């Protein structure tokens, strides 16, 4: 039994210790917003927050995050009102959308650490998040826009 | 799949199918769970039977998409077409993928599919007519209710208005559904458009930014198991023997079944299925392709290019004209096999019941999926429901001639006797075949004293995509047009009196497929590289040279001039940087790009790409810009990194660490300009790809003085 707090709700999971967090979230908890893209920390589609820090859920054994607080895209905000989500909508970032949960979670973590990120900060924080549809230019603009929105 | 009124699309369509053979426009009345009326379409009517929208009493307008949304933005562009003629309230538009059914076959084709950058322009009439027909019926209904003539009614923002009378579409839907649709409807003049041509934000954004959007991978329901399949390491290999005892001991594994493509481990969730697969012991018969080697193949292709192949475009006597040309240019070009590598790995969910089967997947080819599923299950196609989910990228991979990822999932569900979702790992996806074929081009051009081509001989060698596909009938005189498109029909060749373009299509056991922009992925690279080389041979500026050669091709020239001007072609650059130019027509549209590059720490750095696009009428200019950005990134990834190596029949690359794609820190600034046009709409989704590789190669050549004729490009040659 592993205990996790997911999006504020503490739950017990009867899964093997080495099962990656990603599959506990998706296949056991039924939270499919977090995506599978590579399974080896190459694409960032599975990015979630663990105790506030961004983490690739596909390579994180669930036991390693036992007792911790996990936030997924579903829990980032109750109504898509997080500044990153608002900026994403405003700048029409998404295309196929498959990478975007991970992009948004990485961007939200960046803004928490650096409320006014530079382009270099964005490169550093988001180069682990692939987008095969090539939305990077809009992601960059939207991160800057989210920083503005967050300041109100 | 539930509408706002709590009735499923399936129920709606079932009712519709029972109610009438063909519906022009179906108006669904909530709360009664039936069609209020289904206006039968006259067989000779100019609008084919279709069901592209429904209007609910709450004013919601649901648009049914006959094609699949895979990022290209049709979730927005098709509703724009319909809303234009319907004078809809845009905020009330909802969108759904249509089921697989003849009503949704592509215009003029016996199948439902998404590809060829065709959706928006092929649907330009049909979706507008669907909207106009609905509008006409709503006006009739309103005129009766108001006691006025239809001519005294007008529509605005989702309501019919006559004098001081006003009725919302939702209020009229029930009445309108009882009316017979007009035989013909007039479409608006372009000058009256209020939706078409105005930038619109994507309608699928909200659900894609909060995790709600359901991709094939996200399908879940009670009793659904997950399967991971061990497939032959060599294409065409088969299982000789296997031992599943260790796999069966993995907690969560429910079953291990053999299917035509390999051994499937069926489990409670992906992780158990994957561990189970890892534990399988399988002896494979490698089959006839175990000796394939892509490096050897390239050498073979070059040898093959020594002779002419089957002619694809010939006039005059190219060989004789070459012999007497003032200057002779000769070069070989080569491109490797490429995988599509969409972000969402392939997957498919199947539930087989006694007299029906349901399939949930992100697909570009519903009709074939349905037919293949019917064949495997022994059902009739109409007993097979295809639920098209959002596609996490497609790029062509989700339309294969065998419906490979669907047929396999059906086989697994059938063998397991349970509902199953097959999930491909990234490694499975990259090694699972259906690649952009490798190609070699041998080009010989004779130049006159003015530096212009006088003779052009062009041999292309590479596997045919259309061979062994449902589009086989499109191969004419042995020529697969997708192998030579962009060369055989090149504007540069039209004025060359002596020309000979020919094709060799070797048959090999490597599954090949269209990849975003298909033949243009290599012909755009080769033609626009060659033109740059010819400009150099002629001692001319690449822009000036193209202007001369394209003088009779105004749309090529239009994008070329616009891109060159916006990029500041010819203006000074910081030291260590250079620009390259390319222009290419594909899918009925024209794109020119200027790339600016440097070499930085031993790596190619792309600083900027300026793009001009002429796609005729831009239905959603915001979507056109996004697709150019997308195509350019896709093209850069291929040009800088894209390469699959096959050794001993085995694909060497496996995941994004060795099959690399562009990342944020490598992203150039992209600047897109749309040429204003009232020409008929052309394609958009693929058109941004073809010029990129050549623009980069040309820029690198300008930078280093060395010409690279092979992809991917290298920082050092
Ligand atoms: S799925 Fe975790 S980084 Fe790709
Ligand atoms: S939006 Fe498609 S992969 Fe990023």
JSON list of N, CA, C and O in Angstrom, two decimals, chain A residues 20 23 26-27 30 32 35-38 40 42 85 90 92 94-96 98 123 127 130 132-133 136-138 140, chain B residues 70-71 201-202 208-209 214-215 217-218 220 270-271 340-341 343 395 426 626-627 629-630 655 662-663 665 670:
[
{"chain": "A", "resi": 20, "resn": "UNK", "atom": "N", "xyz": [5.90, 3.04, -11.90]},
{"chain": "A", "resi": 20, "resn": "UNK", "atom": "CA", "xyz": [6.07, 4.48, -12.05]},
{"chain": "A", "resi": 20, "resn": "UNK", "atom": "C", "xyz": [4.80, 5.26, -11.67]},
{"chain": "A", "resi": 20, "resn": "UNK", "atom": "O", "xyz": [3.69, 4.83, -11.96]},
{"chain": "A", "resi": 23, "resn": "UNK", "atom": "N", "xyz": [1.87, 5.68, -14.18]},
{"chain": "A", "resi": 23, "resn": "UNK", "atom": "CA", "xyz": [0.85, 4.66, -14.44]},
{"chain": "A", "resi": 23, "resn": "UNK", "atom": "C", "xyz": [-0.10, 4.50, -13.26]},
{"chain": "A", "resi": 23, "resn": "UNK", "atom": "O", "xyz": [-1.24, 4.09, -13.42]},
{"chain": "A", "resi": 26, "resn": "UNK", "atom": "N", "xyz": [-2.47, 7.42, -14.08]},
{"chain": "A", "resi": 26, "resn": "UNK", "atom": "CA", "xyz": [-3.32, 7.21, -15.25]},
{"chain": "A", "resi": 26, "resn": "UNK", "atom": "C", "xyz": [-4.20, 5.97, -15.11]},
{"chain": "A", "resi": 26, "resn": "UNK", "atom": "O", "xyz": [-5.42, 6.05, -15.30]},
{"chain": "A", "resi": 27, "resn": "UNK", "atom": "N", "xyz": [-3.56, 4.85, -14.84]},
{"chain": "A", "resi": 27, "resn": "UNK", "atom": "CA", "xyz": [-4.28, 3.58, -14.95]},
{"chain": "A", "resi": 27, "resn": "UNK", "atom": "C", "xyz": [-4.96, 3.16, -13.66]},
{"chain": "A", "resi": 27, "resn": "UNK", "atom": "O", "xyz": [-5.85, 2.30, -13.68]},
{"chain": "A", "resi": 30, "resn": "UNK", "atom": "N", "xyz": [-6.99, 6.95, -12.52]},
{"chain": "A", "resi": 30, "resn": "UNK", "atom": "CA", "xyz": [-7.88, 7.41, -13.59]},
{"chain": "A", "resi": 30, "resn": "UNK", "atom": "C", "xyz": [-7.68, 8.85, -14.00]},
{"chain": "A", "resi": 30, "resn": "UNK", "atom": "O", "xyz": [-8.55, 9.46, -14.63]},
{"chain": "A", "resi": 32, "resn": "UNK", "atom": "N", "xyz": [-6.11, 10.95, -16.45]},
{"chain": "A", "resi": 32, "resn": "UNK", "atom": "CA", "xyz": [-5.46, 10.75, -17.74]},
{"chain": "A", "resi": 32, "resn": "UNK", "atom": "C", "xyz": [-4.90, 12.04, -18.34]},
{"chain": "A", "resi": 32, "resn": "UNK", "atom": "O", "xyz": [-4.38, 12.02, -19.45]},
{"chain": "A", "resi": 35, "resn": "UNK", "atom": "N", "xyz": [0.37, 12.70, -19.42]},
{"chain": "A", "resi": 35, "resn": "UNK", "atom": "CA", "xyz": [0.52, 11.85, -20.61]},
{"chain": "A", "resi": 35, "resn": "UNK", "atom": "C", "xyz": [1.77, 11.00, -20.60]},
{"chain": "A", "resi": 35, "resn": "UNK", "atom": "O", "xyz": [2.79, 11.35, -19.99]},
{"chain": "A", "resi": 36, "resn": "UNK", "atom": "N", "xyz": [1.70, 9.92, -21.36]},
{"chain": "A", "resi": 36, "resn": "UNK", "atom": "CA", "xyz": [2.85, 9.04, -21.62]},
{"chain": "A", "resi": 36, "resn": "UNK", "atom": "C", "xyz": [3.39, 9.38, -23.00]},
{"chain": "A", "resi": 36, "resn": "UNK", "atom": "O", "xyz": [2.65, 9.33, -23.99]},
{"chain": "A", "resi": 37, "resn": "UNK", "atom": "N", "xyz": [4.68, 9.74, -23.06]},
{"chain": "A", "resi": 37, "resn": "UNK", "atom": "CA", "xyz": [5.25, 10.03, -24.37]},
{"chain": "A", "resi": 37, "resn": "UNK", "atom": "C", "xyz": [6.48, 9.19, -24.69]},
{"chain": "A", "resi": 37, "resn": "UNK", "atom": "O", "xyz": [6.70, 8.82, -25.84]},
{"chain": "A", "resi": 38, "resn": "UNK", "atom": "N", "xyz": [7.30, 8.92, -23.66]},
{"chain": "A", "resi": 38, "resn": "UNK", "atom": "CA", "xyz": [8.56, 8.23, -23.94]},
{"chain": "A", "resi": 38, "resn": "UNK", "atom": "C", "xyz": [8.91, 7.20, -22.88]},
{"chain": "A", "resi": 38, "resn": "UNK", "atom": "O", "xyz": [9.59, 6.22, -23.18]},
{"chain": "A", "resi": 40, "resn": "UNK", "atom": "N", "xyz": [11.04, 7.49, -20.59]},
{"chain": "A", "resi": 40, "resn": "UNK", "atom": "CA", "xyz": [12.45, 7.56, -20.15]},
{"chain": "A", "resi": 40, "resn": "UNK", "atom": "C", "xyz": [12.93, 8.99, -19.94]},
{"chain": "A", "resi": 40, "resn": "UNK", "atom": "O", "xyz": [14.09, 9.30, -20.20]},
{"chain": "A", "resi": 42, "resn": "UNK", "atom": "N", "xyz": [12.54, 11.70, -21.44]},
{"chain": "A", "resi": 42, "resn": "UNK", "atom": "CA", "xyz": [13.03, 12.41, -22.61]},
{"chain": "A", "resi": 42, "resn": "UNK", "atom": "C", "xyz": [12.06, 13.46, -23.16]},
{"chain": "A", "resi": 42, "resn": "UNK", "atom": "O", "xyz": [12.47, 14.33, -23.92]},
{"chain": "A", "resi": 85, "resn": "UNK", "atom": "N", "xyz": [-2.50, 28.67, -17.63]},
{"chain": "A", "resi": 85, "resn": "UNK", "atom": "CA", "xyz": [-3.61, 28.20, -18.47]},
{"chain": "A", "resi": 85, "resn": "UNK", "atom": "C", "xyz": [-4.28, 29.36, -19.19]},
{"chain": "A", "resi": 85, "resn": "UNK", "atom": "O", "xyz": [-4.65, 29.26, -20.36]},
{"chain": "A", "resi": 90, "resn": "UNK", "atom": "N", "xyz": [-5.12, 32.37, -24.22]},
{"chain": "A", "resi": 90, "resn": "UNK", "atom": "CA", "xyz": [-5.07, 33.68, -24.89]},
{"chain": "A", "resi": 90, "resn": "UNK", "atom": "C", "xyz": [-4.18, 33.63, -26.14]},
{"chain": "A", "resi": 90, "resn": "UNK", "atom": "O", "xyz": [-4.52, 34.21, -27.17]},
{"chain": "A", "resi": 92, "resn": "UNK", "atom": "N", "xyz": [-3.39, 30.93, -27.84]},
{"chain": "A", "resi": 92, "resn": "UNK", "atom": "CA", "xyz": [-3.73, 29.85, -28.77]},
{"chain": "A", "resi": 92, "resn": "UNK", "atom": "C", "xyz": [-2.54, 28.90, -28.96]},
{"chain": "A", "resi": 92, "resn": "UNK", "atom": "O", "xyz": [-2.14, 28.60, -30.08]},
{"chain": "A", "resi": 94, "resn": "UNK", "atom": "N", "xyz": [-2.02, 25.59, -28.10]},
{"chain": "A", "resi": 94, "resn": "UNK", "atom": "CA", "xyz": [-2.09, 24.15, -28.36]},
{"chain": "A", "resi": 94, "resn": "UNK", "atom": "C", "xyz": [-2.31, 23.84, -29.83]},
{"chain": "A", "resi": 94, "resn": "UNK", "atom": "O", "xyz": [-2.88, 24.62, -30.58]},
{"chain": "A", "resi": 95, "resn": "UNK", "atom": "N", "xyz": [-1.82, 22.67, -30.21]},
{"chain": "A", "resi": 95, "resn": "UNK", "atom": "CA", "xyz": [-2.20, 22.09, -31.50]},
{"chain": "A", "resi": 95, "resn": "UNK", "atom": "C", "xyz": [-2.81, 20.72, -31.20]},
{"chain": "A", "resi": 95, "resn": "UNK", "atom": "O", "xyz": [-3.94, 20.67, -30.74]},
{"chain": "A", "resi": 96, "resn": "UNK", "atom": "N", "xyz": [-2.06, 19.63, -31.39]},
{"chain": "A", "resi": 96, "resn": "UNK", "atom": "CA", "xyz": [-2.68, 18.35, -31.04]},
{"chain": "A", "resi": 96, "resn": "UNK", "atom": "C", "xyz": [-3.00, 18.31, -29.55]},
{"chain": "A", "resi": 96, "resn": "UNK", "atom": "O", "xyz": [-3.93, 17.67, -29.12]},
{"chain": "A", "resi": 98, "resn": "UNK", "atom": "N", "xyz": [-1.27, 17.04, -27.07]},
{"chain": "A", "resi": 98, "resn": "UNK", "atom": "CA", "xyz": [-0.83, 15.89, -26.26]},
{"chain": "A", "resi": 98, "resn": "UNK", "atom": "C", "xyz": [0.31, 16.25, -25.30]},
{"chain": "A", "resi": 98, "resn": "UNK", "atom": "O", "xyz": [0.39, 15.72, -24.20]},
{"chain": "A", "resi": 123, "resn": "UNK", "atom": "N", "xyz": [14.30, 28.39, -21.61]},
{"chain": "A", "resi": 123, "resn": "UNK", "atom": "CA", "xyz": [15.05, 27.32, -22.27]},
{"chain": "A", "resi": 123, "resn": "UNK", "atom": "C", "xyz": [15.42, 26.24, -21.26]},
{"chain": "A", "resi": 123, "resn": "UNK", "atom": "O", "xyz": [15.24, 25.04, -21.51]},
{"chain": "A", "resi": 127, "resn": "UNK", "atom": "N", "xyz": [13.21, 22.87, -21.96]},
{"chain": "A", "resi": 127, "resn": "UNK", "atom": "CA", "xyz": [13.83, 22.09, -23.03]},
{"chain": "A", "resi": 127, "resn": "UNK", "atom": "C", "xyz": [13.64, 20.59, -22.84]},
{"chain": "A", "resi": 127, "resn": "UNK", "atom": "O", "xyz": [13.89, 19.81, -23.77]},
{"chain": "A", "resi": 130, "resn": "UNK", "atom": "N", "xyz": [9.16, 18.07, -24.98]},
{"chain": "A", "resi": 130, "resn": "UNK", "atom": "CA", "xyz": [9.06, 18.07, -26.44]},
{"chain": "A", "resi": 130, "resn": "UNK", "atom": "C", "xyz": [7.66, 18.45, -26.89]},
{"chain": "A", "resi": 130, "resn": "UNK", "atom": "O", "xyz": [6.68, 18.12, -26.23]},
{"chain": "A", "resi": 132, "resn": "UNK", "atom": "N", "xyz": [5.99, 17.88, -30.60]},
{"chain": "A", "resi": 132, "resn": "UNK", "atom": "CA", "xyz": [6.16, 17.45, -31.98]},
{"chain": "A", "resi": 132, "resn": "UNK", "atom": "C", "xyz": [5.38, 18.35, -32.94]},
{"chain": "A", "resi": 132, "resn": "UNK", "atom": "O", "xyz": [5.69, 18.40, -34.12]},
{"chain": "A", "resi": 133, "resn": "UNK", "atom": "N", "xyz": [4.38, 19.05, -32.43]},
{"chain": "A", "resi": 133, "resn": "UNK", "atom": "CA", "xyz": [3.64, 19.99, -33.27]},
{"chain": "A", "resi": 133, "resn": "UNK", "atom": "C", "xyz": [4.36, 21.33, -33.38]},
{"chain": "A", "resi": 133, "resn": "UNK", "atom": "O", "xyz": [3.90, 22.21, -34.10]},
{"chain": "A", "resi": 136, "resn": "UNK", "atom": "N", "xyz": [6.62, 25.67, -29.73]},
{"chain": "A", "resi": 136, "resn": "UNK", "atom": "CA", "xyz": [7.57, 26.30, -28.80]},
{"chain": "A", "resi": 136, "resn": "UNK", "atom": "C", "xyz": [7.51, 27.83, -28.78]},
{"chain": "A", "resi": 136, "resn": "UNK", "atom": "O", "xyz": [7.64, 28.46, -27.73]},
{"chain": "A", "resi": 137, "resn": "UNK", "atom": "N", "xyz": [7.37, 28.43, -29.94]},
{"chain": "A", "resi": 137, "resn": "UNK", "atom": "CA", "xyz": [7.38, 29.90, -29.98]},
{"chain": "A", "resi": 137, "resn": "UNK", "atom": "C", "xyz": [6.22, 30.47, -29.17]},
{"chain": "A", "resi": 137, "resn": "UNK", "atom": "O", "xyz": [6.37, 31.44, -28.43]},
{"chain": "A", "resi": 138, "resn": "UNK", "atom": "N", "xyz": [5.07, 29.83, -29.30]},
{"chain": "A", "resi": 138, "resn": "UNK", "atom": "CA", "xyz": [3.90, 30.29, -28.54]},
{"chain": "A", "resi": 138, "resn": "UNK", "atom": "C", "xyz": [4.04, 29.96, -27.06]},
{"chain": "A", "resi": 138, "resn": "UNK", "atom": "O", "xyz": [3.57, 30.71, -26.21]},
{"chain": "A", "resi": 140, "resn": "UNK", "atom": "N", "xyz": [6.80, 29.93, -25.39]},
{"chain": "A", "resi": 140, "resn": "UNK", "atom": "CA", "xyz": [7.69, 30.94, -24.83]},
{"chain": "A", "resi": 140, "resn": "UNK", "atom": "C", "xyz": [6.91, 32.25, -24.58]},
{"chain": "A", "resi": 140, "resn": "UNK", "atom": "O", "xyz": [6.98, 32.83, -23.50]},
{"chain": "B", "resi": 70, "resn": "UNK", "atom": "N", "xyz": [-5.96, 16.48, -35.48]},
{"chain": "B", "resi": 70, "resn": "UNK", "atom": "CA", "xyz": [-4.67, 15.96, -34.99]},
{"chain": "B", "resi": 70, "resn": "UNK", "atom": "C", "xyz": [-3.70, 17.08, -34.71]},
{"chain": "B", "resi": 70, "resn": "UNK", "atom": "O", "xyz": [-2.49, 16.87, -34.68]},
{"chain": "B", "resi": 71, "resn": "UNK", "atom": "N", "xyz": [-4.27, 18.27, -34.51]},
{"chain": "B", "resi": 71, "resn": "UNK", "atom": "CA", "xyz": [-3.44, 19.43, -34.22]},
{"chain": "B", "resi": 71, "resn": "UNK", "atom": "C", "xyz": [-3.54, 20.48, -35.31]},
{"chain": "B", "resi": 71, "resn": "UNK", "atom": "O", "xyz": [-3.23, 21.65, -35.09]},
{"chain": "B", "resi": 201, "resn": "UNK", "atom": "N", "xyz": [-9.64, 31.89, -32.60]},
{"chain": "B", "resi": 201, "resn": "UNK", "atom": "CA", "xyz": [-8.93, 31.03, -31.65]},
{"chain": "B", "resi": 201, "resn": "UNK", "atom": "C", "xyz": [-9.47, 29.61, -31.74]},
{"chain": "B", "resi": 201, "resn": "UNK", "atom": "O", "xyz": [-10.64, 29.40, -32.06]},
{"chain": "B", "resi": 202, "resn": "UNK", "atom": "N", "xyz": [-8.60, 28.67, -31.38]},
{"chain": "B", "resi": 202, "resn": "UNK", "atom": "CA", "xyz": [-8.98, 27.27, -31.47]},
{"chain": "B", "resi": 202, "resn": "UNK", "atom": "C", "xyz": [-10.11, 26.92, -30.50]},
{"chain": "B", "resi": 202, "resn": "UNK", "atom": "O", "xyz": [-10.09, 27.33, -29.35]},
{"chain": "B", "resi": 208, "resn": "UNK", "atom": "N", "xyz": [-7.87, 21.15, -23.87]},
{"chain": "B", "resi": 208, "resn": "UNK", "atom": "CA", "xyz": [-6.48, 20.70, -24.00]},
{"chain": "B", "resi": 208, "resn": "UNK", "atom": "C", "xyz": [-5.55, 21.41, -23.01]},
{"chain": "B", "resi": 208, "resn": "UNK", "atom": "O", "xyz": [-4.36, 21.10, -22.98]},
{"chain": "B", "resi": 209, "resn": "UNK", "atom": "N", "xyz": [-6.07, 22.35, -22.25]},
{"chain": "B", "resi": 209, "resn": "UNK", "atom": "CA", "xyz": [-5.20, 23.00, -21.26]},
{"chain": "B", "resi": 209, "resn": "UNK", "atom": "C", "xyz": [-5.57, 22.63, -19.83]},
{"chain": "B", "resi": 209, "resn": "UNK", "atom": "O", "xyz": [-4.92, 23.11, -18.91]},
{"chain": "B", "resi": 214, "resn": "UNK", "atom": "N", "xyz": [-9.74, 14.02, -24.44]},
{"chain": "B", "resi": 214, "resn": "UNK", "atom": "CA", "xyz": [-9.53, 12.57, -24.45]},
{"chain": "B", "resi": 214, "resn": "UNK", "atom": "C", "xyz": [-8.87, 12.15, -25.76]},
{"chain": "B", "resi": 214, "resn": "UNK", "atom": "O", "xyz": [-9.46, 12.24, -26.83]},
{"chain": "B", "resi": 215, "resn": "UNK", "atom": "N", "xyz": [-7.66, 11.68, -25.61]},
{"chain": "B", "resi": 215, "resn": "UNK", "atom": "CA", "xyz": [-6.95, 11.07, -26.72]},
{"chain": "B", "resi": 215, "resn": "UNK", "atom": "C", "xyz": [-7.23, 9.57, -26.68]},
{"chain": "B", "resi": 215, "resn": "UNK", "atom": "O", "xyz": [-7.75, 9.06, -25.67]},
{"chain": "B", "resi": 217, "resn": "UNK", "atom": "N", "xyz": [-5.27, 7.25, -26.11]},
{"chain": "B", "resi": 217, "resn": "UNK", "atom": "CA", "xyz": [-4.56, 6.72, -24.95]},
{"chain": "B", "resi": 217, "resn": "UNK", "atom": "C", "xyz": [-5.37, 6.84, -23.67]},
{"chain": "B", "resi": 217, "resn": "UNK", "atom": "O", "xyz": [-5.13, 6.11, -22.71]},
{"chain": "B", "resi": 218, "resn": "UNK", "atom": "N", "xyz": [-6.32, 7.77, -23.64]},
{"chain": "B", "resi": 218, "resn": "UNK", "atom": "CA", "xyz": [-7.02, 8.09, -22.40]},
{"chain": "B", "resi": 218, "resn": "UNK", "atom": "C", "xyz": [-8.34, 7.33, -22.23]},
{"chain": "B", "resi": 218, "resn": "UNK", "atom": "O", "xyz": [-9.08, 7.56, -21.27]},
{"chain": "B", "resi": 220, "resn": "UNK", "atom": "N", "xyz": [-10.84, 4.83, -21.06]},
{"chain": "B", "resi": 220, "resn": "UNK", "atom": "CA", "xyz": [-10.92, 3.90, -19.92]},
{"chain": "B", "resi": 220, "resn": "UNK", "atom": "C", "xyz": [-12.38, 3.57, -19.67]},
{"chain": "B", "resi": 220, "resn": "UNK", "atom": "O", "xyz": [-13.23, 4.43, -19.83]},
{"chain": "B", "resi": 270, "resn": "UNK", "atom": "N", "xyz": [-1.03, -0.75, -17.86]},
{"chain": "B", "resi": 270, "resn": "UNK", "atom": "CA", "xyz": [0.13, -0.74, -18.76]},
{"chain": "B", "resi": 270, "resn": "UNK", "atom": "C", "xyz": [1.36, -1.32, -18.10]},
{"chain": "B", "resi": 270, "resn": "UNK", "atom": "O", "xyz": [2.11, -2.08, -18.72]},
{"chain": "B", "resi": 271, "resn": "UNK", "atom": "N", "xyz": [1.62, -0.92, -16.85]},
{"chain": "B", "resi": 271, "resn": "UNK", "atom": "CA", "xyz": [2.90, -1.30, -16.24]},
{"chain": "B", "resi": 271, "resn": "UNK", "atom": "C", "xyz": [3.04, -2.81, -16.12]},
{"chain": "B", "resi": 271, "resn": "UNK", "atom": "O", "xyz": [4.08, -3.38, -16.44]},
{"chain": "B", "resi": 340, "resn": "UNK", "atom": "N", "xyz": [7.53, 8.98, -37.98]},
{"chain": "B", "resi": 340, "resn": "UNK", "atom": "CA", "xyz": [6.67, 10.13, -37.70]},
{"chain": "B", "resi": 340, "resn": "UNK", "atom": "C", "xyz": [6.81, 10.59, -36.25]},
{"chain": "B", "resi": 340, "resn": "UNK", "atom": "O", "xyz": [6.77, 11.78, -35.98]},
{"chain": "B", "resi": 341, "resn": "UNK", "atom": "N", "xyz": [6.94, 9.62, -35.36]},
{"chain": "B", "resi": 341, "resn": "UNK", "atom": "CA", "xyz": [7.12, 9.90, -33.93]},
{"chain": "B", "resi": 341, "resn": "UNK", "atom": "C", "xyz": [6.15, 10.95, -33.38]},
{"chain": "B", "resi": 341, "resn": "UNK", "atom": "O", "xyz": [6.57, 11.92, -32.75]},
{"chain": "B", "resi": 343, "resn": "UNK", "atom": "N", "xyz": [3.68, 12.65, -30.74]},
{"chain": "B", "resi": 343, "resn": "UNK", "atom": "CA", "xyz": [3.87, 12.63, -29.28]},
{"chain": "B", "resi": 343, "resn": "UNK", "atom": "C", "xyz": [3.07, 11.53, -28.59]},
{"chain": "B", "resi": 343, "resn": "UNK", "atom": "O", "xyz": [3.49, 10.98, -27.59]},
{"chain": "B", "resi": 395, "resn": "UNK", "atom": "N", "xyz": [0.56, 13.07, -38.54]},
{"chain": "B", "resi": 395, "resn": "UNK", "atom": "CA", "xyz": [1.64, 13.24, -39.54]},
{"chain": "B", "resi": 395, "resn": "UNK", "atom": "C", "xyz": [1.64, 12.15, -40.58]},
{"chain": "B", "resi": 395, "resn": "UNK", "atom": "O", "xyz": [2.63, 11.93, -41.27]},
{"chain": "B", "resi": 426, "resn": "UNK", "atom": "N", "xyz": [7.12, 4.03, -26.74]},
{"chain": "B", "resi": 426, "resn": "UNK", "atom": "CA", "xyz": [7.81, 4.88, -27.72]},
{"chain": "B", "resi": 426, "resn": "UNK", "atom": "C", "xyz": [8.73, 4.04, -28.60]},
{"chain": "B", "resi": 426, "resn": "UNK", "atom": "O", "xyz": [8.81, 4.25, -29.81]},
{"chain": "B", "resi": 626, "resn": "UNK", "atom": "N", "xyz": [-0.24, 29.18, -37.38]},
{"chain": "B", "resi": 626, "resn": "UNK", "atom": "CA", "xyz": [0.16, 28.09, -36.47]},
{"chain": "B", "resi": 626, "resn": "UNK", "atom": "C", "xyz": [0.68, 26.89, -37.25]},
{"chain": "B", "resi": 626, "resn": "UNK", "atom": "O", "xyz": [1.65, 26.25, -36.85]},
{"chain": "B", "resi": 627, "resn": "UNK", "atom": "N", "xyz": [0.03, 26.59, -38.37]},
{"chain": "B", "resi": 627, "resn": "UNK", "atom": "CA", "xyz": [0.47, 25.43, -39.15]},
{"chain": "B", "resi": 627, "resn": "UNK", "atom": "C", "xyz": [1.80, 25.67, -39.85]},
{"chain": "B", "resi": 627, "resn": "UNK", "atom": "O", "xyz": [2.58, 24.75, -40.04]},
{"chain": "B", "resi": 629, "resn": "UNK", "atom": "N", "xyz": [4.19, 27.52, -38.53]},
{"chain": "B", "resi": 629, "resn": "UNK", "atom": "CA", "xyz": [5.15, 27.34, -37.43]},
{"chain": "B", "resi": 629, "resn": "UNK", "atom": "C", "xyz": [5.39, 25.85, -37.20]},
{"chain": "B", "resi": 629, "resn": "UNK", "atom": "O", "xyz": [6.52, 25.38, -37.07]},
{"chain": "B", "resi": 630, "resn": "UNK", "atom": "N", "xyz": [4.30, 25.11, -37.18]},
{"chain": "B", "resi": 630, "resn": "UNK", "atom": "CA", "xyz": [4.37, 23.68, -36.91]},
{"chain": "B", "resi": 630, "resn": "UNK", "atom": "C", "xyz": [5.14, 22.93, -38.00]},
{"chain": "B", "resi": 630, "resn": "UNK", "atom": "O", "xyz": [6.02, 22.12, -37.72]},
{"chain": "B", "resi": 655, "resn": "UNK", "atom": "N", "xyz": [14.06, 5.86, -29.28]},
{"chain": "B", "resi": 655, "resn": "UNK", "atom": "CA", "xyz": [13.29, 6.78, -28.45]},
{"chain": "B", "resi": 655, "resn": "UNK", "atom": "C", "xyz": [13.81, 8.19, -28.76]},
{"chain": "B", "resi": 655, "resn": "UNK", "atom": "O", "xyz": [14.68, 8.37, -29.61]},
{"chain": "B", "resi": 662, "resn": "UNK", "atom": "N", "xyz": [13.37, 18.71, -32.49]},
{"chain": "B", "resi": 662, "resn": "UNK", "atom": "CA", "xyz": [13.76, 20.03, -32.01]},
{"chain": "B", "resi": 662, "resn": "UNK", "atom": "C", "xyz": [13.22, 20.28, -30.60]},
{"chain": "B", "resi": 662, "resn": "UNK", "atom": "O", "xyz": [12.10, 19.90, -30.28]},
{"chain": "B", "resi": 663, "resn": "UNK", "atom": "N", "xyz": [14.03, 20.96, -29.79]},
{"chain": "B", "resi": 663, "resn": "UNK", "atom": "CA", "xyz": [13.63, 21.32, -28.42]},
{"chain": "B", "resi": 663, "resn": "UNK", "atom": "C", "xyz": [13.57, 22.83, -28.27]},
{"chain": "B", "resi": 663, "resn": "UNK", "atom": "O", "xyz": [14.05, 23.57, -29.12]},
{"chain": "B", "resi": 665, "resn": "UNK", "atom": "N", "xyz": [15.21, 24.97, -26.51]},
{"chain": "B", "resi": 665, "resn": "UNK", "atom": "CA", "xyz": [16.44, 25.76, -26.55]},
{"chain": "B", "resi": 665, "resn": "UNK", "atom": "C", "xyz": [17.04, 25.84, -27.96]},
{"chain": "B", "resi": 665, "resn": "UNK", "atom": "O", "xyz": [17.99, 26.57, -28.17]},
{"chain": "B", "resi": 670, "resn": "UNK", "atom": "N", "xyz": [10.24, 32.33, -35.53]},
{"chain": "B", "resi": 670, "resn": "UNK", "atom": "CA", "xyz": [9.54, 32.08, -36.80]},
{"chain": "B", "resi": 670, "resn": "UNK", "atom": "C", "xyz": [8.59, 33.23, -37.05]},
{"chain": "B", "resi": 670, "resn": "UNK", "atom": "O", "xyz": [7.84, 33.65, -36.16]}
]
